Short mmCIF file of C-alpha atoms and ligand atoms in Angstrom, two decimals:
data_model
loop_
_atom_site.label_atom_id
_atom_site.label_comp_id
_atom_site.label_asym_id
_atom_site.label_seq_id
_atom_site.Cartn_x
_atom_site.Cartn_y
_atom_site.Cartn_z
CA MET D 1 27.00 -41.51 60.02
CA ILE D 2 29.12 -40.75 56.96
CA ASP D 3 31.06 -37.52 56.62
CA VAL D 4 29.97 -36.37 53.15
CA ALA D 5 26.94 -37.07 50.96
CA ILE D 6 27.64 -36.09 47.36
CA VAL D 7 24.49 -35.53 45.30
CA GLY D 8 25.26 -36.13 41.62
CA THR D 9 28.29 -38.00 40.32
CA GLY D 10 29.06 -36.22 37.08
CA PRO D 11 32.71 -35.19 36.72
CA VAL D 12 32.65 -32.74 39.64
CA GLY D 13 30.94 -35.13 42.06
CA ALA D 14 33.32 -37.93 41.01
CA VAL D 15 36.39 -35.75 41.66
CA ALA D 16 34.89 -34.72 45.02
CA ALA D 17 34.39 -38.39 45.96
CA ASN D 18 38.00 -39.28 45.07
CA LEU D 19 39.28 -36.29 47.06
CA CYS D 20 37.21 -37.42 50.06
CA GLY D 21 38.96 -40.79 49.86
CA VAL D 22 42.40 -39.20 49.58
CA HIS D 23 41.72 -36.96 52.62
CA GLY D 24 40.30 -39.76 54.77
CA LEU D 25 36.66 -38.66 54.73
CA SER D 26 33.91 -41.26 54.42
CA ALA D 27 31.48 -40.46 51.61
CA ILE D 28 28.58 -41.73 49.55
CA ALA D 29 28.28 -40.39 46.01
CA PHE D 30 24.65 -40.68 44.82
CA GLU D 31 23.96 -40.72 41.09
CA ARG D 32 20.49 -40.88 39.55
CA GLU D 33 21.66 -42.50 36.30
CA HIS D 34 23.26 -45.92 35.85
CA GLN D 35 25.69 -44.88 33.11
CA VAL D 36 27.95 -41.92 32.47
CA TYR D 37 26.27 -39.41 30.09
CA ASP D 38 27.64 -40.70 26.79
CA LEU D 39 27.95 -37.58 24.61
CA PRO D 40 30.88 -35.14 24.64
CA ARG D 41 30.30 -31.89 26.54
CA ALA D 42 33.31 -30.10 28.04
CA ALA D 43 36.24 -29.80 25.64
CA VAL D 44 39.33 -29.01 27.69
CA VAL D 45 41.06 -29.12 31.08
CA TYR D 46 43.72 -26.62 32.06
CA ASP D 47 47.00 -27.30 33.87
CA ASP D 48 45.81 -26.35 37.37
CA VAL D 49 42.87 -28.73 36.98
CA GLN D 50 45.28 -31.50 35.96
CA ARG D 51 47.08 -30.82 39.25
CA ILE D 52 43.81 -31.30 41.18
CA LEU D 53 43.17 -34.55 39.28
CA HIS D 54 46.69 -35.63 40.24
CA GLY D 55 45.91 -34.83 43.89
CA ALA D 56 42.73 -36.89 43.57
CA GLY D 57 44.84 -39.82 42.34
CA VAL D 58 43.17 -40.09 38.93
CA LEU D 59 45.42 -38.16 36.52
CA ASP D 60 47.25 -41.29 35.30
CA ALA D 61 43.90 -42.86 34.39
CA VAL D 62 42.71 -39.63 32.72
CA LEU D 63 45.77 -38.79 30.59
CA PRO D 64 45.41 -41.62 28.01
CA THR D 65 41.93 -40.27 27.16
CA THR D 66 43.26 -36.77 26.31
CA SER D 67 45.33 -34.95 23.66
CA GLU D 68 47.49 -31.85 24.14
CA MET D 69 45.89 -28.76 22.61
CA ALA D 70 47.99 -26.78 20.12
CA GLY D 71 46.71 -23.23 20.79
CA ALA D 72 43.83 -20.90 20.02
CA GLU D 73 43.05 -18.15 17.55
CA PHE D 74 40.46 -15.66 16.36
CA LEU D 75 39.93 -15.77 12.57
CA ASP D 76 38.20 -13.33 10.26
CA ALA D 77 35.52 -14.49 7.82
CA SER D 78 38.14 -15.41 5.22
CA GLY D 79 39.99 -17.63 7.70
CA LYS D 80 42.87 -15.19 8.29
CA ARG D 81 44.23 -15.05 11.85
CA ILE D 82 43.40 -11.84 13.73
CA ILE D 83 45.21 -12.83 16.89
CA GLY D 84 46.13 -16.09 18.53
CA PHE D 85 48.86 -18.20 20.00
CA ASP D 86 50.48 -21.55 19.34
CA ILE D 87 51.52 -23.83 22.18
CA PRO D 88 54.89 -25.42 21.43
CA PRO D 89 54.66 -29.24 21.57
CA GLY D 90 55.91 -30.55 24.90
CA LEU D 91 55.49 -27.20 26.72
CA ARG D 92 54.93 -27.60 30.46
CA THR D 93 53.66 -24.86 32.77
CA ALA D 94 55.05 -24.01 36.19
CA ASN D 95 52.59 -26.62 37.49
CA GLY D 96 54.49 -29.24 35.48
CA TYR D 97 51.59 -30.08 33.17
CA PRO D 98 50.61 -29.30 29.56
CA PRO D 99 48.83 -25.91 29.46
CA VAL D 100 45.60 -27.39 28.16
CA LEU D 101 44.36 -30.86 27.26
CA SER D 102 41.55 -31.69 24.84
CA ILE D 103 39.20 -34.21 26.42
CA ASN D 104 36.38 -36.60 25.65
CA GLN D 105 34.08 -36.00 28.66
CA PRO D 106 32.50 -39.49 28.84
CA LEU D 107 35.95 -41.14 28.85
CA LEU D 108 37.23 -38.58 31.35
CA GLU D 109 34.31 -39.29 33.67
CA GLN D 110 34.84 -43.06 33.46
CA ALA D 111 38.54 -42.59 34.25
CA ILE D 112 37.72 -40.42 37.28
CA ARG D 113 35.12 -42.91 38.53
CA SER D 114 37.62 -45.76 38.15
CA GLY D 115 39.63 -44.19 40.98
CA LEU D 116 36.82 -44.73 43.48
CA GLY D 117 37.62 -48.44 43.84
CA SER D 118 40.80 -47.57 45.76
CA HIS D 119 38.99 -45.76 48.61
CA PRO D 120 37.25 -48.21 50.99
CA GLY D 121 35.47 -45.37 52.80
CA VAL D 122 33.86 -44.04 49.62
CA GLU D 123 30.84 -45.63 48.00
CA LEU D 124 29.27 -44.87 44.60
CA ARG D 125 25.52 -45.55 44.53
CA LEU D 126 24.20 -45.57 40.98
CA GLY D 127 20.47 -45.35 40.21
CA GLN D 128 19.87 -43.44 43.47
CA GLU D 129 18.25 -40.01 43.45
CA VAL D 130 18.33 -37.63 46.43
CA VAL D 131 14.84 -36.12 46.57
CA GLU D 132 14.76 -34.29 49.91
CA PHE D 133 17.03 -33.25 52.73
CA GLU D 134 16.75 -31.48 56.06
CA GLN D 135 19.49 -29.63 57.87
CA MET D 136 19.86 -30.53 61.56
CA PRO D 137 22.22 -28.82 64.03
CA ASP D 138 24.94 -31.49 63.68
CA HIS D 139 24.08 -33.38 60.47
CA ILE D 140 21.89 -33.49 57.35
CA GLU D 141 19.16 -36.07 56.78
CA LEU D 142 18.52 -37.19 53.22
CA LEU D 143 15.68 -39.00 51.52
CA VAL D 144 17.01 -41.16 48.69
CA ARG D 145 14.81 -42.77 46.05
CA ASP D 146 15.42 -45.53 43.54
CA PRO D 147 13.78 -44.09 40.39
CA ALA D 148 13.21 -47.59 38.96
CA SER D 149 11.31 -49.13 41.90
CA GLY D 150 10.20 -45.97 43.67
CA ALA D 151 11.64 -47.40 46.94
CA THR D 152 12.99 -44.79 49.36
CA ARG D 153 15.46 -44.85 52.24
CA ARG D 154 16.91 -42.37 54.70
CA GLU D 155 20.60 -41.54 55.08
CA SER D 156 22.46 -39.03 57.17
CA ALA D 157 25.74 -37.21 56.70
CA ARG D 158 27.74 -34.47 58.38
CA TRP D 159 27.81 -32.44 55.18
CA LEU D 160 26.12 -32.50 51.77
CA ILE D 161 27.65 -31.32 48.50
CA GLY D 162 25.24 -30.58 45.65
CA CYS D 163 27.09 -31.56 42.46
CA ASP D 164 23.82 -32.15 40.65
CA GLY D 165 24.33 -29.95 37.60
CA ALA D 166 22.80 -26.75 36.24
CA THR D 167 19.20 -27.63 37.09
CA SER D 168 20.29 -28.56 40.65
CA GLY D 169 17.43 -29.82 42.80
CA VAL D 170 19.66 -29.30 45.85
CA ARG D 171 19.99 -25.59 45.05
CA LYS D 172 16.24 -25.29 44.53
CA LEU D 173 15.34 -27.19 47.74
CA ALA D 174 17.70 -24.91 49.67
CA ALA D 175 16.09 -21.85 47.98
CA ILE D 176 19.49 -20.44 47.04
CA ASP D 177 19.08 -17.62 44.48
CA TRP D 178 20.35 -18.24 40.94
CA ARG D 179 21.44 -14.94 39.35
CA ASN D 180 21.56 -14.34 35.62
CA LEU D 181 24.78 -12.52 34.65
CA GLY D 182 23.45 -11.45 31.28
CA TYR D 183 24.37 -13.84 28.48
CA ASP D 184 21.67 -15.98 26.88
CA CYS D 185 22.31 -16.99 23.32
CA ASP D 186 21.31 -19.98 21.18
CA TRP D 187 24.05 -21.96 19.44
CA LEU D 188 23.90 -25.17 17.43
CA VAL D 189 26.46 -27.59 18.92
CA VAL D 190 27.68 -30.29 16.51
CA ASP D 191 29.93 -33.12 17.71
CA LEU D 192 31.41 -35.32 15.05
CA GLU D 193 33.73 -38.33 14.91
CA LEU D 194 36.09 -38.18 11.94
CA HIS D 195 36.59 -41.27 9.76
CA ARG D 196 39.93 -39.92 8.50
CA ASP D 197 42.35 -37.04 8.86
CA VAL D 198 41.02 -34.20 6.69
CA GLY D 199 43.70 -31.71 7.72
CA LEU D 200 41.66 -29.75 10.28
CA SER D 201 43.55 -27.41 12.61
CA ARG D 202 44.49 -28.65 16.10
CA LEU D 203 43.81 -25.14 17.45
CA CYS D 204 40.61 -23.87 19.00
CA GLN D 205 39.29 -21.39 16.41
CA GLN D 206 36.76 -18.59 16.86
CA VAL D 207 35.55 -17.66 13.37
CA CYS D 208 34.35 -14.03 13.62
CA ASP D 209 32.17 -14.20 10.52
CA ALA D 210 29.45 -11.55 10.28
CA ASP D 211 27.27 -14.08 8.50
CA ARG D 212 27.57 -16.62 11.33
CA PRO D 213 29.99 -16.58 14.29
CA THR D 214 31.36 -20.12 14.65
CA THR D 215 33.63 -21.99 17.05
CA VAL D 216 35.67 -24.94 15.78
CA LEU D 217 37.73 -27.04 18.14
CA PRO D 218 39.37 -30.42 18.53
CA LEU D 219 38.17 -32.72 21.27
CA ALA D 220 40.34 -35.71 22.19
CA GLY D 221 41.15 -38.35 19.57
CA LYS D 222 38.99 -38.24 16.44
CA LEU D 223 36.24 -36.09 17.97
CA ARG D 224 35.63 -32.54 16.71
CA ARG D 225 33.20 -29.83 17.80
CA TRP D 226 31.53 -27.02 15.84
CA GLU D 227 29.33 -24.37 17.46
CA PHE D 228 27.20 -22.17 15.16
CA GLN D 229 25.41 -19.10 16.49
CA LEU D 230 21.73 -18.97 15.55
CA LYS D 231 20.44 -15.94 13.63
CA PRO D 232 17.19 -14.21 14.62
CA GLY D 233 14.23 -16.18 13.27
CA GLU D 234 16.07 -19.48 12.82
CA THR D 235 14.22 -22.34 14.50
CA VAL D 236 15.62 -25.22 16.50
CA ASP D 237 14.06 -27.80 14.14
CA GLU D 238 15.52 -26.34 10.96
CA MET D 239 18.98 -25.91 12.54
CA GLN D 240 19.08 -29.49 13.81
CA SER D 241 18.02 -30.99 10.47
CA HIS D 242 20.51 -33.26 8.71
CA ASP D 243 20.68 -31.08 5.58
CA ARG D 244 21.26 -27.84 7.49
CA VAL D 245 23.95 -29.39 9.68
CA TRP D 246 25.90 -30.69 6.68
CA SER D 247 25.44 -27.44 4.80
CA LEU D 248 27.01 -25.57 7.77
CA LEU D 249 29.83 -28.12 8.03
CA GLY D 250 30.43 -27.92 4.27
CA ARG D 251 33.13 -25.25 4.67
CA TRP D 252 35.30 -27.82 6.50
CA LEU D 253 34.28 -31.31 5.38
CA SER D 254 31.75 -33.47 3.53
CA PRO D 255 29.40 -36.23 4.76
CA GLY D 256 31.80 -39.08 3.97
CA ASP D 257 34.43 -37.61 6.28
CA GLY D 258 32.76 -38.40 9.58
CA VAL D 259 29.65 -39.25 11.54
CA VAL D 260 27.63 -36.67 13.46
CA LEU D 261 27.22 -37.82 17.09
CA ARG D 262 25.01 -34.95 18.14
CA ALA D 263 23.57 -31.77 16.61
CA VAL D 264 21.56 -29.92 19.22
CA VAL D 265 20.67 -26.27 19.82
CA TYR D 266 21.73 -25.16 23.31
CA ARG D 267 21.07 -21.89 25.07
CA PHE D 268 24.41 -20.79 26.53
CA HIS D 269 23.90 -19.21 29.96
CA ALA D 270 25.87 -17.11 32.41
CA THR D 271 24.52 -17.71 35.92
CA ILE D 272 25.80 -17.88 39.49
CA ALA D 273 24.39 -19.08 42.83
CA GLU D 274 24.02 -16.35 45.45
CA THR D 275 26.08 -18.41 47.91
CA PHE D 276 28.03 -21.66 47.63
CA ARG D 277 27.42 -22.55 51.33
CA GLN D 278 24.29 -22.79 53.45
CA ARG D 279 25.26 -24.18 56.88
CA ARG D 280 26.02 -27.91 56.23
CA LEU D 281 25.28 -27.72 52.52
CA PHE D 282 27.68 -26.75 49.72
CA LEU D 283 27.18 -26.27 45.98
CA ALA D 284 29.86 -27.16 43.42
CA GLY D 285 30.18 -27.34 39.64
CA ASP D 286 27.28 -26.44 37.36
CA ALA D 287 24.99 -26.45 40.41
CA ALA D 288 26.86 -23.32 41.54
CA HIS D 289 27.63 -21.61 38.22
CA GLN D 290 26.96 -21.91 34.51
CA THR D 291 29.44 -20.51 32.02
CA PRO D 292 29.23 -19.85 28.28
CA PRO D 293 31.72 -22.29 26.74
CA PHE D 294 33.99 -19.84 24.88
CA GLN D 295 36.92 -20.29 27.27
CA GLY D 296 36.30 -23.96 28.09
CA GLN D 297 35.96 -23.08 31.77
CA GLY D 298 32.65 -24.68 32.87
CA LEU D 299 33.96 -28.04 33.99
CA CYS D 300 37.32 -26.63 35.09
CA THR D 301 35.65 -24.14 37.43
CA GLY D 302 33.65 -26.98 39.01
CA ILE D 303 36.71 -29.15 39.60
CA ARG D 304 38.46 -26.15 41.19
CA ASP D 305 35.46 -25.80 43.55
CA VAL D 306 35.86 -29.27 45.03
CA GLY D 307 39.66 -28.92 45.00
CA ASN D 308 39.10 -25.95 47.33
CA LEU D 309 36.44 -27.54 49.54
CA ILE D 310 37.38 -31.11 50.40
CA TRP D 311 40.66 -30.53 52.29
CA LYS D 312 38.83 -27.95 54.42
CA LEU D 313 36.10 -30.44 55.34
CA ALA D 314 38.83 -32.94 56.25
CA MET D 315 40.59 -30.43 58.54
CA VAL D 316 37.32 -29.60 60.33
CA ARG D 317 36.49 -33.30 60.65
CA ARG D 318 39.90 -34.00 62.22
CA GLY D 319 39.48 -31.07 64.63
CA GLN D 320 42.39 -29.18 63.08
CA ALA D 321 40.19 -26.22 62.12
CA THR D 322 36.89 -24.74 63.23
CA ASP D 323 33.73 -24.56 61.17
CA ASP D 324 34.62 -20.95 60.27
CA LEU D 325 37.16 -22.29 57.77
CA LEU D 326 34.25 -23.53 55.66
CA ASP D 327 33.02 -19.95 55.14
CA SER D 328 36.17 -19.36 53.09
CA TYR D 329 34.72 -21.70 50.44
CA THR D 330 32.16 -19.17 49.15
CA ALA D 331 34.52 -16.27 49.88
CA GLU D 332 37.29 -17.79 47.76
CA ARG D 333 35.43 -19.68 45.05
CA ARG D 334 32.45 -17.46 44.21
CA PRO D 335 34.41 -14.35 43.08
CA LEU D 336 36.65 -16.54 40.92
CA ALA D 337 33.65 -18.31 39.41
CA VAL D 338 32.02 -14.93 38.67
CA ALA D 339 35.28 -13.77 37.06
CA MET D 340 35.37 -16.91 34.86
CA VAL D 341 31.72 -16.53 33.84
CA GLU D 342 32.25 -12.85 33.00
CA HIS D 343 35.49 -13.53 31.15
CA SER D 344 33.80 -16.22 29.06
CA THR D 345 30.84 -13.91 28.45
CA ARG D 346 33.17 -11.13 27.25
CA THR D 347 34.81 -13.57 24.86
CA GLY D 348 31.39 -14.41 23.40
CA GLN D 349 30.60 -10.70 23.09
CA LEU D 350 33.96 -10.07 21.49
CA ILE D 351 33.30 -12.69 18.82
CA ASP D 352 29.96 -10.98 18.13
CA ALA D 353 31.57 -7.54 18.04
CA TYR D 354 34.28 -8.61 15.62
CA ALA D 355 31.77 -10.38 13.45
CA ALA D 356 29.48 -7.32 13.43
CA MET D 357 32.32 -4.94 12.63
CA GLY D 358 33.39 -7.07 9.73
CA CYS D 359 36.18 -4.85 8.49
CA LEU D 360 38.78 -6.31 10.79
CA THR D 361 41.98 -5.00 9.31
CA THR D 362 41.12 -1.34 9.73
CA LEU D 363 39.44 -1.79 13.11
CA SER D 364 42.01 -4.05 14.71
CA GLY D 365 43.94 -1.09 16.09
CA ARG D 366 40.90 0.06 18.02
CA VAL D 367 39.64 -3.25 19.40
CA GLY D 368 43.14 -4.75 19.70
CA PRO D 369 43.68 -3.69 23.34
CA TRP D 370 40.34 -5.22 24.38
CA LEU D 371 41.16 -8.41 22.55
CA ASP D 372 44.61 -8.45 24.07
CA GLU D 373 43.11 -8.17 27.55
CA THR D 374 40.66 -10.97 26.79
CA MET D 375 43.33 -13.29 25.39
CA HIS D 376 46.05 -12.54 27.93
CA GLY D 377 44.31 -11.04 30.94
CA GLY D 378 42.49 -14.18 31.98
CA CYS D 379 42.81 -17.88 31.77
CA TRP D 380 44.65 -18.05 28.45
CA VAL D 381 47.87 -17.38 30.26
CA TRP D 382 50.23 -20.17 31.21
CA ARG D 383 53.18 -18.56 32.80
C1 FAD J 401 26.96 -28.88 24.75
C2 FAD J 401 27.83 -28.58 25.92
C3 FAD J 401 29.08 -28.12 25.70
C4 FAD J 401 29.90 -27.86 26.78
N1 FAD J 401 31.16 -27.41 26.52
C5 FAD J 401 31.98 -27.17 27.55
C6 FAD J 401 33.32 -26.77 27.33
O1 FAD J 401 33.76 -26.57 26.19
N2 FAD J 401 34.13 -26.60 28.41
C7 FAD J 401 33.69 -26.80 29.70
O2 FAD J 401 34.47 -26.67 30.65
N3 FAD J 401 32.41 -27.16 29.93
C8 FAD J 401 31.57 -27.36 28.90
N4 FAD J 401 30.30 -27.76 29.14
C9 FAD J 401 29.85 -27.86 30.52
C10 FAD J 401 30.34 -29.11 31.21
O3 FAD J 401 29.89 -30.25 30.53
C11 FAD J 401 29.80 -29.04 32.62
O4 FAD J 401 30.40 -27.89 33.21
C12 FAD J 401 30.12 -30.25 33.44
O5 FAD J 401 29.54 -31.42 32.94
C13 FAD J 401 29.59 -29.99 34.85
O6 FAD J 401 29.82 -31.08 35.65
P1 FAD J 401 28.96 -31.30 36.94
O7 FAD J 401 29.48 -32.55 37.53
O8 FAD J 401 28.91 -30.06 37.74
O9 FAD J 401 27.44 -31.49 36.41
P2 FAD J 401 26.83 -32.59 35.43
O10 FAD J 401 27.85 -33.08 34.47
O11 FAD J 401 25.58 -32.00 34.91
O12 FAD J 401 26.50 -33.80 36.42
C14 FAD J 401 25.44 -33.72 37.35
C15 FAD J 401 25.05 -35.14 37.72
O13 FAD J 401 24.12 -35.11 38.79
C16 FAD J 401 23.16 -36.13 38.59
N5 FAD J 401 21.98 -35.76 39.40
C17 FAD J 401 21.18 -34.68 39.22
N6 FAD J 401 20.25 -34.60 40.20
C18 FAD J 401 20.48 -35.66 41.02
C19 FAD J 401 19.87 -36.14 42.22
N7 FAD J 401 18.84 -35.47 42.78
N8 FAD J 401 20.33 -37.26 42.80
C20 FAD J 401 21.39 -37.94 42.24
N9 FAD J 401 22.00 -37.54 41.12
C21 FAD J 401 21.57 -36.41 40.51
C22 FAD J 401 22.93 -36.13 37.09
O14 FAD J 401 22.40 -37.35 36.64
C23 FAD J 401 24.37 -35.88 36.59
O15 FAD J 401 25.05 -37.10 36.34
C24 FAD J 401 29.44 -28.03 28.10
C25 FAD J 401 28.16 -28.50 28.33
C26 FAD J 401 27.34 -28.76 27.25
C27 FAD J 401 25.96 -29.26 27.52
#
């Protein structure tokens, strides 16, 4: 029997699998798809997450796929900075890493998966979907299906980690409650690959424009992201149309400057699982929490989950700790995940508030302390 069955090998499952190898746990990472999802999603990783990737043995493979981010700012409708910060080139945090790296998620995922070859006890099974499981007193039994042929087989493991994303079948099968923390908002997400340098900022920018709140940020390399908030009455079809997308982008660039990789309306959510542990089962990543993207914390929170969990499983497996240690996973990770979701939600609300107030210069004295708390009281601190 293997130690750990990992259901879903997106970025969080792939980091979990590498950490299992590093800590001497045997593991099978099941993944329904044959290829890494090929469109950009997460935009950044913070310094503490780089440290976890280092511990998982994959940071050297990841770094060439990233760029150092230059800072972040809130702008008014005219493009004037309200508040922000610039990261000096070459700055390293107390962790020894750049404060924040821009990423290209598909390349990041491939780099993380490439580490799995160095762990003989860890197996990646692509095109394998976990469809059922049953918790026994001393192990978990899984039913695994090949979606192409429909063939099924049984596996067993000491523990199961559901890293199967926001719509997690593992979470649903375990009937773990999924609580809405009160942010549901539609945004058009546009990812674009530039053909040439058109002088765009290397900072993450929140444009607090009453007409349309917008986020603009660099991803790694030539990739750029725009996020446009939908107005009441705007439909998904009209927002995703070629003409509308280029009319929205027109403030920054014209069609010859790059190619749109994706223009899709997403509903940003703020949700959290009621518990991250149910006996032999654990939830991690988007399966455990979903975060509006304004602080770039969705993926990072998931990687922190497995950074917290895997060494504990290894200690229990080696008999160096009792099963009680595993209860600290929910106790430690869930409050921090809630804090990240709420912090990101407040940032989204702050953008809306600034945009609605419009007259930023005269109001900045009143909302300044709130903004200061949002910018410096949470994850945008690298001391
Ligand atoms: C448009 C967009 C923008 C985003 N922007 C940001 C951002 O700026 N910053 C940020 O940090 N995050 C961002 N995110 C979120 C980020 O992409 C996710 O947090 C991250 O991908 C979560 O990783 P994960 O491994 O938990 O889940 P996923 O990446 O969803 O991976 C889950 C995997 O599980 C597999 N799977 C599912 N069910 C099964 C099963 N039964 N058996 C086997 N395999 C299964 C799926 O095929 C998938 O590969 C964004 C997401 C989107 C969609």
